[in-house]
Tab-separated table of C-alpha atoms in Angstrom:
chain	number	residue	atom	x	y	z
P	138	MET	CA	52.753	153.343	121.832
P	139	SER	CA	54.365	155.345	125.090
P	140	ARG	CA	52.985	155.834	128.905
P	141	VAL	CA	52.552	159.534	129.815
P	142	LEU	CA	51.402	160.639	132.874
P	143	VAL	CA	49.891	164.313	133.043
P	144	ALA	CA	49.899	166.785	135.564
P	145	ASP	CA	47.911	169.649	135.739
P	146	ASP	CA	45.566	171.270	138.476
P	147	GLU	CA	43.081	172.166	135.904
P	148	GLU	CA	40.977	169.146	135.272
P	149	GLY	CA	39.907	170.953	131.579
P	150	ILE	CA	43.649	170.936	130.458
P	151	ARG	CA	44.223	167.423	132.118
P	152	SER	CA	41.198	165.603	130.059
P	153	PHE	CA	42.065	167.600	126.761
P	154	ILE	CA	46.128	166.598	126.560
P	155	ALA	CA	44.852	163.095	127.837
P	156	GLU	CA	42.281	162.676	124.964
P	157	ALA	CA	44.554	164.049	122.659
P	158	LEU	CA	47.584	161.607	123.190
P	159	GLU	CA	44.843	158.616	123.862
P	160	MET	CA	43.858	159.205	120.134
P	161	ASP	CA	47.393	158.965	119.266
P	162	GLY	CA	47.455	155.696	120.960
P	163	HIS	CA	49.309	156.807	124.244
P	164	GLU	CA	48.314	154.753	127.546
P	165	VAL	CA	47.859	158.261	129.625
P	166	ALA	CA	47.516	158.156	133.144
P	167	MET	CA	46.218	162.111	134.804
P	168	ALA	CA	47.446	163.788	138.302
P	169	ALA	CA	45.832	166.746	140.151
P	170	THR	CA	48.720	168.163	141.827
P	171	GLY	CA	52.214	167.277	141.966
P	172	ASP	CA	52.615	165.060	144.805
P	173	GLU	CA	49.532	163.309	143.020
P	174	ALA	CA	52.207	162.777	140.091
P	175	ALA	CA	55.139	161.853	142.273
P	176	ALA	CA	52.794	159.268	143.844
P	177	LEU	CA	52.391	157.432	140.734
P	178	LEU	CA	56.018	157.700	139.723
P	179	ASP	CA	56.541	155.821	142.972
P	180	ARG	CA	54.709	153.293	141.785
P	181	ARG	CA	55.415	152.486	138.153
P	182	ALA	CA	57.862	153.929	135.270
P	183	PHE	CA	56.479	156.104	132.467
P	184	ASP	CA	57.954	157.120	129.201
P	185	VAL	CA	57.131	160.600	129.184
P	186	VAL	CA	55.510	163.259	131.841
P	187	VAL	CA	53.969	166.618	130.842
P	188	SER	CA	53.836	168.543	133.814
P	189	ASP	CA	52.176	171.852	134.565
P	190	LEU	CA	54.846	174.412	136.252
P	191	LYS	CA	52.757	175.697	138.588
P	192	MET	CA	50.411	173.446	140.776
P	193	PRO	CA	49.465	173.548	144.467
P	194	GLY	CA	52.027	171.638	146.707
P	195	ARG	CA	54.910	170.430	144.924
P	196	ASP	CA	55.404	172.102	141.249
P	197	GLY	CA	56.316	171.202	137.789
P	198	MET	CA	60.323	172.187	138.938
P	199	ALA	CA	60.249	169.884	142.075
P	200	LEU	CA	58.658	166.959	139.712
P	201	LEU	CA	61.222	167.457	137.097
P	202	ALA	CA	63.981	167.325	139.644
P	203	LYS	CA	62.167	163.912	141.109
P	204	VAL	CA	62.408	162.523	138.111
P	205	ARG	CA	65.805	163.166	136.777
P	206	ALA	CA	67.393	161.781	140.439
P	207	GLU	CA	64.684	158.586	140.063
P	208	GLN	CA	64.136	157.728	136.634
P	209	PRO	CA	66.682	160.012	134.208
P	210	GLU	CA	65.331	158.057	131.379
P	211	THR	CA	62.031	159.340	131.402
P	212	GLN	CA	61.345	162.521	129.547
P	213	VAL	CA	59.447	165.623	130.839
P	214	LEU	CA	57.726	168.084	129.345
P	215	ILE	CA	56.843	171.470	130.831
P	216	LEU	CA	53.327	173.186	130.380
P	217	THR	CA	53.977	177.216	131.191
P	218	ALA	CA	51.625	179.976	130.795
P	219	HIS	CA	52.704	183.219	129.203
P	220	GLY	CA	54.963	185.239	130.880
P	221	THR	CA	56.990	182.568	132.641
P	222	VAL	CA	59.210	181.421	129.582
P	223	GLU	CA	62.191	182.119	131.312
P	224	THR	CA	61.464	179.778	133.911
P	225	ALA	CA	60.327	177.139	131.668
P	226	VAL	CA	64.085	177.596	129.699
P	227	GLN	CA	65.460	176.949	132.915
P	228	ALA	CA	63.508	173.673	133.603
P	229	ILE	CA	65.528	172.719	130.035
P	230	LYS	CA	68.641	173.524	131.662
P	231	ALA	CA	67.823	171.168	134.820
P	232	GLY	CA	67.038	168.461	132.094
P	233	ALA	CA	63.215	168.836	130.757
P	234	PHE	CA	62.997	167.808	126.975
P	235	ASP	CA	61.041	170.774	125.659
P	236	TYR	CA	58.221	173.245	127.242
P	237	LEU	CA	54.674	173.893	125.617
P	238	GLN	CA	53.026	176.829	126.141
P	239	LYS	CA	49.582	177.473	127.245
P	240	PRO	CA	46.365	177.504	126.472
P	241	ILE	CA	47.558	174.646	123.834
P	242	GLY	CA	45.962	175.653	120.806
P	243	SER	CA	45.891	172.184	118.603
P	244	PRO	CA	46.523	168.708	119.586
P	245	THR	CA	48.848	168.434	116.507
P	246	GLU	CA	52.021	170.133	118.459
P	247	LEU	CA	51.045	168.377	121.341
P	248	ARG	CA	51.310	165.224	119.916
P	249	LEU	CA	54.545	165.964	118.222
P	250	LEU	CA	56.611	166.777	120.833
P	251	VAL	CA	54.864	163.995	122.983
P	252	GLY	CA	56.102	161.912	119.836
P	253	ARG	CA	59.759	163.142	120.017
P	254	ALA	CA	60.002	162.834	123.806
P	255	ALA	CA	58.975	159.058	123.661
P	256	GLU	CA	61.406	158.474	120.622
P	257	ARG	CA	64.238	159.808	122.702
P	258	ARG	CA	63.276	157.463	125.399
P	259	GLN	CA	62.888	154.491	123.100
P	260	LEU	CA	66.646	155.698	121.998
P	261	ILE	CA	68.046	155.569	125.239
P	262	ASN	CA	66.221	152.158	126.110
P	263	ALA	CA	67.889	150.674	122.773
P	264	ARG	CA	71.284	151.981	123.811
P	265	GLU	CA	70.934	150.197	127.286
P	266	GLY	CA	70.101	146.933	125.603
P	267	SER	CA	66.373	146.605	125.861
P	268	TYR	CA	65.571	146.323	122.096
P	269	ARG	CA	66.987	143.862	119.896
P	270	SER	CA	65.966	145.235	116.397
P	271	GLU	CA	67.867	143.111	114.288
P	272	GLU	CA	66.182	140.197	115.767
P	273	ASP	CA	62.720	141.775	115.888
P	274	ALA	CA	61.662	139.705	112.300
P	275	CYS	CA	61.016	136.196	113.976
P	276	PRO	CA	61.503	133.118	111.604
P	277	PRO	CA	58.523	130.697	111.247
P	278	MET	CA	58.201	128.161	113.863
P	279	SER	CA	57.883	125.348	111.708
P	280	TYR	CA	57.572	124.578	108.117
P	281	GLY	CA	54.679	122.157	107.900
P	282	ASP	CA	55.650	119.085	109.926
P	283	LYS	CA	52.360	117.723	111.776
P	284	THR	CA	54.375	117.370	114.986
P	285	MET	CA	54.972	121.020	115.109
P	286	ALA	CA	50.808	122.140	114.517
P	287	PRO	CA	49.817	121.784	117.887
P	288	VAL	CA	52.817	123.637	119.353
P	289	VAL	CA	52.150	126.701	116.467
P	290	ALA	CA	48.563	126.669	117.806
P	291	ALA	CA	49.292	126.610	121.579
P	292	LEU	CA	51.653	129.504	120.459
P	293	GLU	CA	49.218	131.399	118.895
P	294	LYS	CA	46.674	131.423	121.567
P	295	VAL	CA	48.982	132.147	124.548
P	296	ALA	CA	50.119	135.185	122.840
P	297	ARG	CA	46.815	136.585	122.849
P	298	THR	CA	47.225	136.492	126.737
P	299	ASP	CA	49.425	137.454	129.225
P	300	ALA	CA	49.802	134.308	130.806
P	301	THR	CA	53.060	133.176	131.604
P	302	VAL	CA	54.745	130.740	129.756
P	303	LEU	CA	57.260	128.025	130.620
P	304	LEU	CA	59.205	126.451	127.056
P	305	LEU	CA	60.507	123.242	127.695
P	306	GLY	CA	62.690	120.962	125.020
P	307	GLU	CA	66.353	120.382	124.391
P	308	THR	CA	69.133	122.742	124.017
P	309	GLY	CA	68.809	124.431	120.666
P	310	THR	CA	65.649	123.512	119.844
P	311	GLY	CA	64.310	127.336	119.125
P	312	LYS	CA	63.027	127.995	122.852
P	313	GLU	CA	64.088	131.491	122.498
P	314	VAL	CA	62.286	131.880	118.851
P	315	ALA	CA	59.274	130.700	120.824
P	316	ALA	CA	59.241	133.708	123.179
P	317	ARG	CA	60.195	136.080	120.696
P	318	THR	CA	57.302	134.733	118.352
P	319	ILE	CA	54.725	135.101	121.739
P	320	HIS	CA	55.993	138.495	121.848
P	321	ALA	CA	55.325	139.599	118.437
P	322	ARG	CA	52.222	138.138	118.570
P	323	SER	CA	50.981	140.169	122.178
P	324	THR	CA	49.344	143.190	122.664
P	325	ARG	CA	52.882	144.170	124.269
P	326	ALA	CA	54.284	143.963	120.566
P	327	LEU	CA	55.269	147.431	120.338
P	328	ARG	CA	57.064	147.438	123.836
P	329	PRO	CA	60.647	145.998	124.790
P	330	PHE	CA	61.349	142.234	124.477
P	331	VAL	CA	64.119	141.440	127.060
P	332	ALA	CA	66.081	138.116	127.223
P	333	VAL	CA	68.329	137.433	130.275
P	334	ASN	CA	70.372	133.945	130.294
P	335	CYS	CA	70.480	132.667	133.883
P	336	ALA	CA	73.582	130.670	133.082
P	337	ALA	CA	75.486	133.202	131.810
P	338	LEU	CA	76.441	135.113	134.966
P	339	SER	CA	77.350	134.595	138.366
P	340	GLU	CA	74.977	135.075	141.289
P	341	SER	CA	75.509	138.565	142.122
P	342	LEU	CA	76.076	139.679	138.847
P	343	LEU	CA	72.834	138.219	137.652
P	344	GLU	CA	70.831	140.056	140.671
P	345	SER	CA	72.250	143.207	139.642
P	346	GLU	CA	71.370	142.671	135.969
P	347	LEU	CA	67.688	141.334	136.537
P	348	PHE	CA	66.957	144.467	139.406
P	349	GLY	CA	69.349	147.039	138.723
P	350	HIS	CA	71.161	148.671	141.808
P	351	GLU	CA	71.364	151.860	143.463
P	352	LYS	CA	74.700	154.046	143.462
P	353	GLY	CA	76.991	152.645	146.213
P	354	ALA	CA	75.168	149.517	146.716
P	355	PHE	CA	78.621	147.947	146.672
P	356	THR	CA	81.872	148.030	145.520
P	357	GLY	CA	82.098	149.307	141.963
P	358	ALA	CA	78.394	150.698	142.095
P	359	HIS	CA	79.313	154.427	141.097
P	360	ALA	CA	76.029	155.055	139.557
P	361	GLN	CA	72.536	154.120	139.332
P	362	ARG	CA	71.713	151.256	137.266
P	363	ARG	CA	68.241	150.273	135.595
P	364	GLY	CA	68.012	146.555	135.609
P	365	ARG	CA	66.808	144.419	132.782
P	366	LEU	CA	63.279	143.750	134.207
P	367	GLU	CA	62.773	147.657	134.773
P	368	LEU	CA	63.864	147.989	130.616
P	369	ALA	CA	61.309	145.466	130.139
P	370	GLU	CA	58.222	147.507	131.697
P	371	GLY	CA	55.310	146.692	129.560
P	372	GLY	CA	56.856	144.224	127.525
P	373	THR	CA	58.196	140.808	127.892
P	374	PHE	CA	60.676	139.765	130.360
P	375	PHE	CA	62.159	136.352	129.036
P	376	LEU	CA	64.567	134.344	131.609
P	377	ASP	CA	66.144	131.558	129.720
P	378	GLU	CA	67.972	128.739	131.367
P	379	ILE	CA	65.866	128.842	134.522
P	380	GLY	CA	67.023	125.820	135.838
P	381	GLU	CA	70.169	127.243	136.621
P	382	LEU	CA	68.917	129.976	138.737
P	383	LYS	CA	70.307	129.872	142.585
P	384	PRO	CA	68.034	129.100	145.337
P	385	ASP	CA	68.362	132.578	146.787
P	386	LEU	CA	67.378	134.097	143.698
P	387	GLN	CA	64.817	131.484	143.009
P	388	VAL	CA	62.895	133.330	146.309
P	389	LYS	CA	63.767	136.690	145.262
P	390	LEU	CA	62.016	136.021	141.727
P	391	LEU	CA	59.465	133.974	143.177
P	392	ARG	CA	58.514	137.486	145.400
P	393	VAL	CA	58.160	139.540	142.118
P	394	LEU	CA	56.141	137.020	140.076
P	395	GLN	CA	53.830	137.234	143.437
P	396	GLU	CA	53.597	140.797	144.094
P	397	ARG	CA	54.433	142.161	140.587
P	398	ARG	CA	57.105	144.573	142.341
P	399	PHE	CA	60.688	144.802	143.191
P	400	GLU	CA	63.571	146.604	144.626
P	401	ARG	CA	66.858	147.459	142.821
P	402	VAL	CA	70.060	146.101	144.867
P	403	GLY	CA	70.901	148.391	147.661
P	404	GLY	CA	67.321	150.550	147.269
P	405	SER	CA	64.211	151.040	149.192
P	406	ARG	CA	62.147	152.013	146.665
P	407	THR	CA	59.465	149.963	145.317
P	408	LEU	CA	59.167	149.517	141.566
P	409	ALA	CA	56.381	148.111	139.571
P	410	ALA	CA	56.985	145.134	137.444
P	411	ASP	CA	54.481	145.091	134.703
P	412	VAL	CA	56.020	142.624	132.135
P	413	ARG	CA	54.779	139.510	130.711
P	414	TRP	CA	56.900	136.639	131.927
P	415	ILE	CA	58.375	133.898	129.865
P	416	ALA	CA	61.095	131.171	131.246
P	417	ALA	CA	62.625	128.401	129.380
P	418	THR	CA	64.978	125.285	130.310
P	419	ASN	CA	66.226	122.209	129.180
P	420	ARG	CA	66.287	120.771	132.468
P	421	ASP	CA	63.805	118.544	134.286
P	422	LEU	CA	62.698	121.071	136.518
P	423	GLN	CA	60.017	118.230	138.153
P	424	ALA	CA	63.258	115.920	138.927
P	425	MET	CA	65.120	119.267	140.235
P	426	ILE	CA	62.020	119.871	142.618
P	427	ARG	CA	62.246	116.235	144.093
P	428	ALA	CA	66.162	116.659	144.607
P	429	GLY	CA	65.531	119.728	146.204
P	430	SER	CA	67.263	122.092	143.887
P	431	PHE	CA	64.416	123.938	142.263
P	432	ARG	CA	61.386	125.502	144.239
P	433	GLU	CA	57.938	124.016	143.766
P	434	ASP	CA	55.982	127.164	144.461
P	435	LEU	CA	58.564	128.744	141.261
P	436	TYR	CA	57.633	125.890	139.335
P	437	HIS	CA	54.148	126.496	139.587
P	438	ARG	CA	54.240	130.583	138.977
P	439	LEU	CA	56.341	129.683	135.866
P	440	ALA	CA	54.564	126.817	134.192
P	441	VAL	CA	50.665	128.361	134.054
P	442	PHE	CA	51.308	127.637	130.597
P	443	PRO	CA	53.862	125.025	129.898
P	444	ILE	CA	54.608	124.597	125.959
P	445	ARG	CA	57.240	121.609	124.870
P	446	LEU	CA	59.120	121.948	121.664
P	447	PRO	CA	60.155	118.861	119.892
P	448	PRO	CA	63.637	118.479	118.694
P	449	LEU	CA	64.374	117.957	115.068
P	450	ARG	CA	64.556	114.535	114.993
P	451	GLU	CA	60.835	114.335	115.824
P	452	ARG	CA	59.984	117.291	113.110
P	453	ARG	CA	61.899	115.711	110.279
P	454	ALA	CA	59.884	117.646	107.363
P	455	ASP	CA	60.896	120.916	109.372
P	456	VAL	CA	64.768	119.725	108.991
P	457	ALA	CA	65.578	120.285	105.053
P	458	PRO	CA	63.533	124.199	104.210
P	459	LEU	CA	64.663	125.150	108.018
P	460	ALA	CA	68.354	124.219	106.793
P	461	GLU	CA	67.897	126.477	103.306
P	462	ALA	CA	66.340	129.392	105.531
P	463	LEU	CA	69.413	129.270	107.867
P	464	LEU	CA	71.707	128.973	104.887
P	465	ARG	CA	70.328	131.958	103.503
P	466	ARG	CA	70.929	133.897	106.568
P	467	VAL	CA	74.475	132.679	107.193
P	468	ALA	CA	75.678	133.106	103.925
P	469	ALA	CA	74.384	136.612	103.955
P	470	GLU	CA	75.966	136.894	107.782
P	471	MET	CA	79.484	136.007	105.980
P	472	GLY	CA	78.876	138.585	102.977
P	473	ARG	CA	78.512	135.468	100.649
P	474	PRO	CA	75.938	135.644	97.861
P	475	PRO	CA	72.727	133.406	98.336
P	476	LEU	CA	73.900	129.402	98.319
P	477	THR	CA	71.675	126.644	97.594
P	478	LEU	CA	71.995	122.933	98.795
P	479	ASP	CA	72.782	120.321	96.278
P	480	PRO	CA	70.060	117.538	96.208
P	481	MET	CA	72.476	114.834	97.923
P	482	ALA	CA	73.497	117.383	100.611
P	483	ARG	CA	69.988	117.995	101.261
P	484	LYS	CA	69.325	114.160	102.153
P	485	ASP	CA	72.404	114.259	103.828
P	486	ILE	CA	71.147	117.077	106.399
P	487	GLU	CA	67.829	115.414	106.212
P	488	ALA	CA	69.052	112.435	107.477
P	489	ALA	CA	71.497	113.640	109.781
P	490	ASP	CA	71.294	112.746	113.789
P	491	LEU	CA	71.426	116.494	114.902
P	492	ARG	CA	71.360	116.000	118.431
P	493	GLY	CA	72.277	119.985	119.290
P	494	ASN	CA	69.109	120.630	117.304
P	495	ILE	CA	68.750	124.015	115.356
P	496	ARG	CA	72.025	124.857	117.234
P	497	GLU	CA	74.014	122.349	115.611
P	498	LEU	CA	72.113	122.698	112.210
P	499	ARG	CA	73.374	126.606	111.832
P	500	ASN	CA	77.002	125.497	113.215
P	501	LEU	CA	76.735	122.452	110.250
P	502	LEU	CA	75.943	125.476	108.027
P	503	GLU	CA	78.514	127.874	109.127
P	504	ARG	CA	81.203	125.291	108.312
P	505	ALA	CA	79.637	124.477	104.694
P	506	VAL	CA	79.814	128.265	103.641
P	507	ILE	CA	83.496	128.362	104.794
P	508	LEU	CA	84.209	125.466	102.779
P	509	ALA	CA	82.067	126.045	99.619
P	510	GLU	CA	83.808	128.097	96.990
P	511	GLY	CA	80.896	128.022	94.588
P	512	ASP	CA	77.352	128.960	95.160
P	513	VAL	CA	76.300	125.541	95.640
P	514	VAL	CA	76.883	123.681	99.101
P	515	ARG	CA	77.610	119.837	98.437
P	516	PRO	CA	78.119	116.602	100.595
P	517	GLU	CA	81.569	117.107	100.619
P	518	HIS	CA	81.087	120.172	102.637
P	519	LEU	CA	79.292	119.003	105.296
P	520	TRP	CA	80.604	117.836	108.466
P	521	LEU	CA	77.877	115.260	110.250
P	522	ASP	CA	80.346	112.941	112.004
P	523	PRO	CA	78.788	113.433	115.661
P	524	SER	CA	82.548	113.687	116.994
P	525	GLY	CA	82.439	117.048	115.174
P	526	LEU	CA	85.250	115.992	113.148
P	527	ALA	CA	85.550	116.036	109.266
P	528	PRO	CA	84.026	112.914	107.414
P	529	GLU	CA	85.825	111.029	104.490
P	530	SER	CA	84.223	113.143	102.020
P	531	ALA	CA	85.977	116.204	103.416
P	532	SER	CA	89.028	114.761	104.523
P	533	GLY	CA	89.993	112.428	101.331
P	534	VAL	CA	93.690	111.084	101.097
P	535	ASP	CA	96.621	112.491	102.890
P	536	GLY	CA	98.845	109.513	102.395
P	537	GLY	CA	99.078	108.614	105.953
P	538	ALA	CA	97.660	106.671	108.374
P	539	SER	CA	94.872	109.280	109.132
P	540	ALA	CA	93.523	108.920	105.835
P	541	GLY	CA	89.673	108.347	105.561
P	542	THR	CA	89.252	109.259	109.364
P	543	GLY	CA	88.872	112.935	108.851
P	544	ALA	CA	91.078	113.406	111.934
P	545	ALA	CA	94.819	113.467	112.218
P	546	PRO	CA	96.542	111.238	115.087
P	547	GLY	CA	96.276	114.415	117.385
P	548	GLY	CA	92.537	115.246	117.040
P	549	ALA	CA	90.796	117.325	114.429
P	550	ARG	CA	91.883	118.645	111.003
P	551	THR	CA	92.793	122.076	109.677
P	552	LEU	CA	90.517	123.849	107.556
P	553	GLU	CA	93.622	123.950	105.289
P	554	ASP	CA	94.190	120.335	105.170
P	555	LEU	CA	90.198	119.624	104.671
P	556	GLU	CA	90.495	121.852	101.718
P	557	ARG	CA	93.772	120.009	100.313
P	558	ASN	CA	92.117	116.592	100.677
P	559	ALA	CA	88.972	117.756	99.331
P	560	ILE	CA	91.043	118.856	95.826
P	561	THR	CA	92.936	115.786	95.702
P	562	THR	CA	90.095	113.619	96.065
P	563	ALA	CA	88.162	115.376	93.346
P	564	LEU	CA	91.213	115.431	91.282
P	565	THR	CA	91.297	111.535	91.456
P	566	ALA	CA	87.686	110.932	90.574
P	567	ALA	CA	87.688	113.042	87.764
P	568	GLY	CA	90.745	111.519	86.525
P	569	GLY	CA	92.999	114.080	86.750
P	570	ASN	CA	90.922	116.704	84.715
P	571	ARG	CA	91.273	119.902	86.525
P	572	ARG	CA	88.016	121.490	84.997
P	573	LYS	CA	85.608	118.424	85.846
P	574	ALA	CA	87.433	118.503	89.184
P	575	ALA	CA	86.606	122.154	89.537
P	576	GLU	CA	83.049	121.556	88.575
P	577	GLN	CA	82.237	118.547	91.003
P	578	LEU	CA	84.172	121.424	94.081
P	579	GLY	CA	81.841	123.871	92.931
P	580	ILE	CA	84.826	126.362	92.262
P	581	GLY	CA	86.042	128.228	89.467
P	582	LEU	CA	88.962	126.557	87.247
P	583	ARG	CA	91.282	129.530	88.271
P	584	THR	CA	90.316	129.500	91.908
P	585	LEU	CA	91.504	125.731	91.496
P	586	TYR	CA	94.698	126.685	89.577
P	587	GLU	CA	95.976	128.673	92.691
P	588	LYS	CA	94.931	126.379	95.449
P	589	LEU	CA	97.279	123.749	93.483
P	590	LYS	CA	99.821	126.468	93.244
P	591	ARG	CA	99.291	127.491	96.852
P	592	TYR	CA	99.493	123.829	98.069
P	593	GLY	CA	102.587	123.163	96.000
P	594	HIS	CA	100.688	121.368	93.190
P	595	SER	CA	101.540	123.482	90.096
P	596	GLU	CA	101.501	120.574	87.909
P	597	GLY	CA	98.924	119.118	89.706
P	598	PRO	CA	97.811	115.376	88.785
P	599	PRO	CA	98.344	114.376	85.188
P	600	GLY	CA	95.530	114.803	82.526
P	601	GLN	CA	93.236	117.379	80.594
P	602	ASP	CA	92.316	120.985	81.439
């Protein structure tokens, strides 16, 4: 659930609130004074702060001001006694989420109020990108291939711990899916999963993205910004393409891993890094260490539990069921009804040399969904040539020198060329029978007529309809 800080100088009230919230699944820290609460806020982030209005030393209003200045996303609930409601209303105007009058008669109202405050905090996190709910449902890591059995077992075992994991494997082998699987099966599953691609940003931007920055830290820093590491508080932090991290940032990341603390760019306040670390790379980090481009001490911090994800060519039994699952997803994303694989197309995919692994397989199926008019993906809809150009079955005959090659002299064919040639090939194979050609192409007869007219063949080849 959420992390809650309870600040009240009365021990009985503190214990009552803490017990009520812990029974609701929240993690609770307690402070007897405003100064003690401020010290806890300096060490870690909280989702909700429940603070008494009147306390010795720093009072509730001063604590609220600190939270609004340093952790504006944290929600503050003010506890107020009878006769001080007007002050509580002022606290709301100053940024408090709500107030609750003492004595607290029932824990139900308290739980409801804290729950609403926690929901607002989650919405703020969602807006800032720490949650990716559309990807929360992880697809299976394997569909039964024996090569993947030890990999799946290792993921299951390490997920139950907080050990740092290093995922190794070629591009497109599903390293982020593996990271999300670990998160989903961990004790941190209800907290954020935050991913950063180290290759996608420049060194200066990546530092700000990781650690955040204070207002005025550099040109263009017009406001304080929380980094992705801070957004991942309590959850899982996934560093993809870790082998692309520049030497200066390697040093800074090593410090965070060692001390579990960091500062925003341009800031002096030290923040706790309470996250579970997962890193991934397709690079040979050992070779990079020998070449002096990757720190050996950082490698050992990351490789507490290394897992290699095998490429698709080593897990052939997974290819066809994975293709069918991806085909359903791609079709849905493109607004198409569910598509199925023709048996011959399935065999072609199973035998394909998918050097790009799952990423290449998905691209292959996206192209097939674009080309397929009906609800079946056939061999002629697949581009399996390693160069990315259309194969003979899709290109057909165009009457020129490029016939049967799948490419015009200048390079790849357009989708219109491919479609026109596929229709010509189907009509030729069907002896000019348009109905049979339409069935072979997986499209309706009316659709075939419309395409023939569009391509200037309104009469079409001789034959029966």
